[in-house]
Short mmCIF file of C-alpha atoms in Angstrom, two decimals:
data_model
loop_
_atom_site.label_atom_id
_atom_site.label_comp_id
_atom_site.label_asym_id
_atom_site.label_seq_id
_atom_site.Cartn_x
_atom_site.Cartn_y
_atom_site.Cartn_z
CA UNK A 99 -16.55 -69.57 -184.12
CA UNK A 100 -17.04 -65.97 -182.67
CA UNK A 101 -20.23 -64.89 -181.41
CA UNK A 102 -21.49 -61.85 -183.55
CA UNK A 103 -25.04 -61.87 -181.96
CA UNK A 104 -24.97 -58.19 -180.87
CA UNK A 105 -24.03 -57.09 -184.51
CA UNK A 106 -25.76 -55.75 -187.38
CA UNK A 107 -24.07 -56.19 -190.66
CA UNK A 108 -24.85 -54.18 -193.64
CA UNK A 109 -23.35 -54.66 -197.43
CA UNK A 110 -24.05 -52.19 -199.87
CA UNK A 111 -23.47 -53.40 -203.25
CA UNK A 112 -22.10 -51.16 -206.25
CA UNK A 113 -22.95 -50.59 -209.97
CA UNK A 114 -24.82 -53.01 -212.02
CA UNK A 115 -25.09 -55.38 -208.51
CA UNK A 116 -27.70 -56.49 -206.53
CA UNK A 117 -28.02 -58.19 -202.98
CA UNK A 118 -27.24 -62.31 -204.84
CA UNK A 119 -24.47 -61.38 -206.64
CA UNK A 120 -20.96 -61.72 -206.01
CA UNK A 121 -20.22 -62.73 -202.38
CA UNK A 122 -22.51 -61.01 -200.91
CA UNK A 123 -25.26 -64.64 -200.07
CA UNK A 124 -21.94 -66.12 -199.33
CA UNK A 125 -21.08 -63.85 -196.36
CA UNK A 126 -24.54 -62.66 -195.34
CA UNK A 127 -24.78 -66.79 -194.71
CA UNK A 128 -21.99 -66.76 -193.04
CA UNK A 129 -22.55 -63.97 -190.79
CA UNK A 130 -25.76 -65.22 -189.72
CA UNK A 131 -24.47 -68.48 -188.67
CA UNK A 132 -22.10 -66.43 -186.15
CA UNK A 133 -25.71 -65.16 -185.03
CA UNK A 134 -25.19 -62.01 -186.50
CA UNK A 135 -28.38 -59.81 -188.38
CA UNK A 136 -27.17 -59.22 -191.66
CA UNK A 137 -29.14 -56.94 -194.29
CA UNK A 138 -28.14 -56.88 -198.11
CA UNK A 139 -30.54 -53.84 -199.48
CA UNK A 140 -31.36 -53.53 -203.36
CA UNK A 141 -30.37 -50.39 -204.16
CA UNK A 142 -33.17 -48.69 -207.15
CA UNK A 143 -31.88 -48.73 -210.27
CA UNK A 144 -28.45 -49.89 -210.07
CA UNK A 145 -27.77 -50.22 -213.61
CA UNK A 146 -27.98 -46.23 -214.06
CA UNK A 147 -27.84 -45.42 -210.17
CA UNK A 148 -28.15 -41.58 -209.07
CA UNK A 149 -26.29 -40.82 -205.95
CA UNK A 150 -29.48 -39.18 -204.34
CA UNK A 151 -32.15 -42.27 -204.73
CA UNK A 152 -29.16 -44.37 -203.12
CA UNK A 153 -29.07 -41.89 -200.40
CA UNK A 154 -32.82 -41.84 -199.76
CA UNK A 155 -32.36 -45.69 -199.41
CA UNK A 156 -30.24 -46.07 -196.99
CA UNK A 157 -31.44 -43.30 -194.97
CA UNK A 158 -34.83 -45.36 -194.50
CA UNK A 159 -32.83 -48.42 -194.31
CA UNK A 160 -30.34 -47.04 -191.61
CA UNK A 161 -32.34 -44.26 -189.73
CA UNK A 162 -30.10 -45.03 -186.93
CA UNK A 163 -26.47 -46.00 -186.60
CA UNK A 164 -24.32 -47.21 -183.25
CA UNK A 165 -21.32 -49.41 -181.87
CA UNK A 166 -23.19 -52.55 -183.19
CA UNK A 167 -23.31 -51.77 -186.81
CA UNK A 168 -20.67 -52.86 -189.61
CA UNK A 169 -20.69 -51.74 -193.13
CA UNK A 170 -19.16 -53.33 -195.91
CA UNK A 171 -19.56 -51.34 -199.36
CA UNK A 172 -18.28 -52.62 -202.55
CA UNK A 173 -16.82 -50.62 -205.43
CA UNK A 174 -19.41 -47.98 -206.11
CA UNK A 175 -21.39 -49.07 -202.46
CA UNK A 176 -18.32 -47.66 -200.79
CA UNK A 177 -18.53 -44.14 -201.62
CA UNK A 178 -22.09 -44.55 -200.87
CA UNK A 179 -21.83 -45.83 -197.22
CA UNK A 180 -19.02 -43.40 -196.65
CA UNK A 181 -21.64 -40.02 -197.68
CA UNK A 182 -24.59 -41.97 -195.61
CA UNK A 183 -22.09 -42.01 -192.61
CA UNK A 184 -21.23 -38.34 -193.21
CA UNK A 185 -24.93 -37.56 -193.46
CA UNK A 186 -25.32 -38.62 -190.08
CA UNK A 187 -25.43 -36.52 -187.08
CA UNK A 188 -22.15 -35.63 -185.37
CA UNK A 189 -20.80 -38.01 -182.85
CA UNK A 190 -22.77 -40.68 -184.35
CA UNK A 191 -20.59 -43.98 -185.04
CA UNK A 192 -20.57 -47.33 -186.26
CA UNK A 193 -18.68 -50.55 -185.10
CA UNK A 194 -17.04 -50.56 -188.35
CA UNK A 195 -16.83 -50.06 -191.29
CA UNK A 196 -15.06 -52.08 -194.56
CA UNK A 197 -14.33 -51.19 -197.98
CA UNK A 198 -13.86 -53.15 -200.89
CA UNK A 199 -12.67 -51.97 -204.04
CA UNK A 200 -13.36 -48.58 -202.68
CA UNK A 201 -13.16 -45.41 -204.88
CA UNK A 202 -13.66 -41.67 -204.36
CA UNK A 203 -12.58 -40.12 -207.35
CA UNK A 204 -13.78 -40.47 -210.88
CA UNK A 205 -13.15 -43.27 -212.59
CA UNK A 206 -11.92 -43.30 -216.26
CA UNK A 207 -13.34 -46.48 -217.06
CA UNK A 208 -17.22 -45.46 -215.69
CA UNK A 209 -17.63 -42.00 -216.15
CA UNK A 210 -21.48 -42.53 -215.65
CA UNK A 211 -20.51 -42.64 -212.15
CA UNK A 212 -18.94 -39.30 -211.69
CA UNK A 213 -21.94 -37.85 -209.81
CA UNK A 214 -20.84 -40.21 -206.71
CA UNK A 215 -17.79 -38.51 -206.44
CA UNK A 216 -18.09 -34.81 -207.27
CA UNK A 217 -17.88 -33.49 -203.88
CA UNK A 218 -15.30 -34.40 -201.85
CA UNK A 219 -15.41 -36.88 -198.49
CA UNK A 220 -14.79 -35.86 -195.13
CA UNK A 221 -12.02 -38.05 -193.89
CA UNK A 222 -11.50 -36.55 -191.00
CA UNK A 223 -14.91 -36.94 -190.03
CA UNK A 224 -15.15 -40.63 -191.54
CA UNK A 225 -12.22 -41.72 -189.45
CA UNK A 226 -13.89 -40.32 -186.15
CA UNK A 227 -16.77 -42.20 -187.15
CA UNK A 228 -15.30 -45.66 -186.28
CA UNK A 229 -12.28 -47.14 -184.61
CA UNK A 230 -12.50 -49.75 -187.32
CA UNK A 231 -11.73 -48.82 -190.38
CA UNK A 232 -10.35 -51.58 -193.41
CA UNK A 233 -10.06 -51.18 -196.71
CA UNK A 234 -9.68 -54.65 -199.41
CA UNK A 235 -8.45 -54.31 -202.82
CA UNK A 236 -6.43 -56.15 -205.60
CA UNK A 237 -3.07 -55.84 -207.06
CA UNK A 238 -4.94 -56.38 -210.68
CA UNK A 239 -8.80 -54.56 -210.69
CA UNK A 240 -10.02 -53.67 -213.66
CA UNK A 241 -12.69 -51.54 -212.87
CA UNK A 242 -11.02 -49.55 -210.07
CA UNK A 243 -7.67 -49.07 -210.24
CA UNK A 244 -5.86 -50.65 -206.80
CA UNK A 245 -4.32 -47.10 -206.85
CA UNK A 246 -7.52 -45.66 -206.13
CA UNK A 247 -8.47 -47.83 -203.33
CA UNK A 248 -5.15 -47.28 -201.88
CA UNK A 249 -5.37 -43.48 -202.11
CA UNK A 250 -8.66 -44.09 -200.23
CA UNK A 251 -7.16 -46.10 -197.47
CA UNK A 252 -4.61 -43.41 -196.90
CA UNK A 253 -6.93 -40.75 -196.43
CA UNK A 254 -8.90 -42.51 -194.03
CA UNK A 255 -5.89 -44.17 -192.50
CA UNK A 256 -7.42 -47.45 -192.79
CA UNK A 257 -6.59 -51.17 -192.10
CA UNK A 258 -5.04 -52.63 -195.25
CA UNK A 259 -5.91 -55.83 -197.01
CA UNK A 260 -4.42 -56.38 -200.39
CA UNK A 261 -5.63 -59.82 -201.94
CA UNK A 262 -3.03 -60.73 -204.97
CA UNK A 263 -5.25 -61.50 -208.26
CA UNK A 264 -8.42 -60.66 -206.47
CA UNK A 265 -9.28 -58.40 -209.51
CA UNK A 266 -13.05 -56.49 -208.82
CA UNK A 267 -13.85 -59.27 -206.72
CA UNK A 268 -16.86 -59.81 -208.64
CA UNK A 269 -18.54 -63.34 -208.99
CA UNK A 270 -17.52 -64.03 -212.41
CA UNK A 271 -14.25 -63.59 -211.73
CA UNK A 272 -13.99 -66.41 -208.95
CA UNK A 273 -15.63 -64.73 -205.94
CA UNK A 274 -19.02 -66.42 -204.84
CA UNK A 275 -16.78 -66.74 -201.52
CA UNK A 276 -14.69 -64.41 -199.61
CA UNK A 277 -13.02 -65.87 -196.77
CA UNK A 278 -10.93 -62.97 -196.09
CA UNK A 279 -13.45 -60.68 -195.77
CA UNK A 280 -15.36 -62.63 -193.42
CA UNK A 281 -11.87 -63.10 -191.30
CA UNK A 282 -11.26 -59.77 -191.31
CA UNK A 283 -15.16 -58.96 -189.96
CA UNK A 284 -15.29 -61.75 -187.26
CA UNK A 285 -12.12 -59.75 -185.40
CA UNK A 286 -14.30 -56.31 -185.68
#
């Protein structure tokens, strides 16, 4: 079992989540067994989230990022980690950073979202901010379509991790566990 002692994990949920759902216990326990720090903020409001309020909160969360710091967003948490990272002064990186079910584009199914993604990302920037970079998505997500996540990837030339019938990798679909996220973070 890897020692992650020197890291500092971070997963940012997405829309209508909050820090039990899903996977998220699952791999913060996990983590924290490898003797990592692991931090699972609630995000206000996140069944009508506004892009700014999620800012503000991980801004006082995260005043400070470096080498030893992973982020893992899911679904709406990734476009949110991706503008805090941005926000962040230049030449400041991270250890990592991993995406699941990421989107940066509107969605057709939640147009309530569409304030997350009105301005574009800077991928060139995002991919100096980390060596690091992964992306995990389905071949059959509802929510976001796989194409989107893989249009993501590209742009950030990220690792790939496809996961066949992982749908949104939500808990009600299957996922209070996620051992291939937690493989792909222990070789960070």
């Amino acid at each position: 079992m890897p020692d992650l002692s020197s890291r500092q994990y971070v997963i940012v949920h997405g829309y209508l989540a909050n820090p039990d759902a899903h996977w998220f216990p699952w791999l913060k326990e996990q983590l924290e067994q490898r003797g990592a720090t692991v931090t699972v903020p609630a995000l206000p409001s996140s069944q009508a989230p506004e892009p700014a309020a999620w800012a503000e909160a991980l801004d006082t969360l995260l005043p400070h990022l470096n080498s030893q710091t992973v982020l893992i967003g899911h679904s709406l948490g990734c476009v949110t980690l991706l503008r805090h990272l941005m926000s962040r002064p230049k030449g400041e990186t991270v250890g990592g950073y991993v995406l699941v079910s990421g989107f940066d584009k509107p969605l057709q199914t939640l147009p309530e979202l569409d304030a997350f993604t009105a301005s574009p990302l800077d991928y060139e920037d995002l991919q100096r901010r980390s060596a690091f970079r992964a992306s995990v998505f389905s071949d059959n997500d509802q929510i976001v379509d796989p194409r989107q996540s893989q249009a993501l990837a590209a742009s950030l030339h990220t690792t790939t991790l496809k996961v066949p019938g992982g749908g949104h990798f939500l808990g009600r679909e299957g996922h209070e566990q996620f051992p291939q996220l937690l493989d792909l973070l222990t070789h960070v």
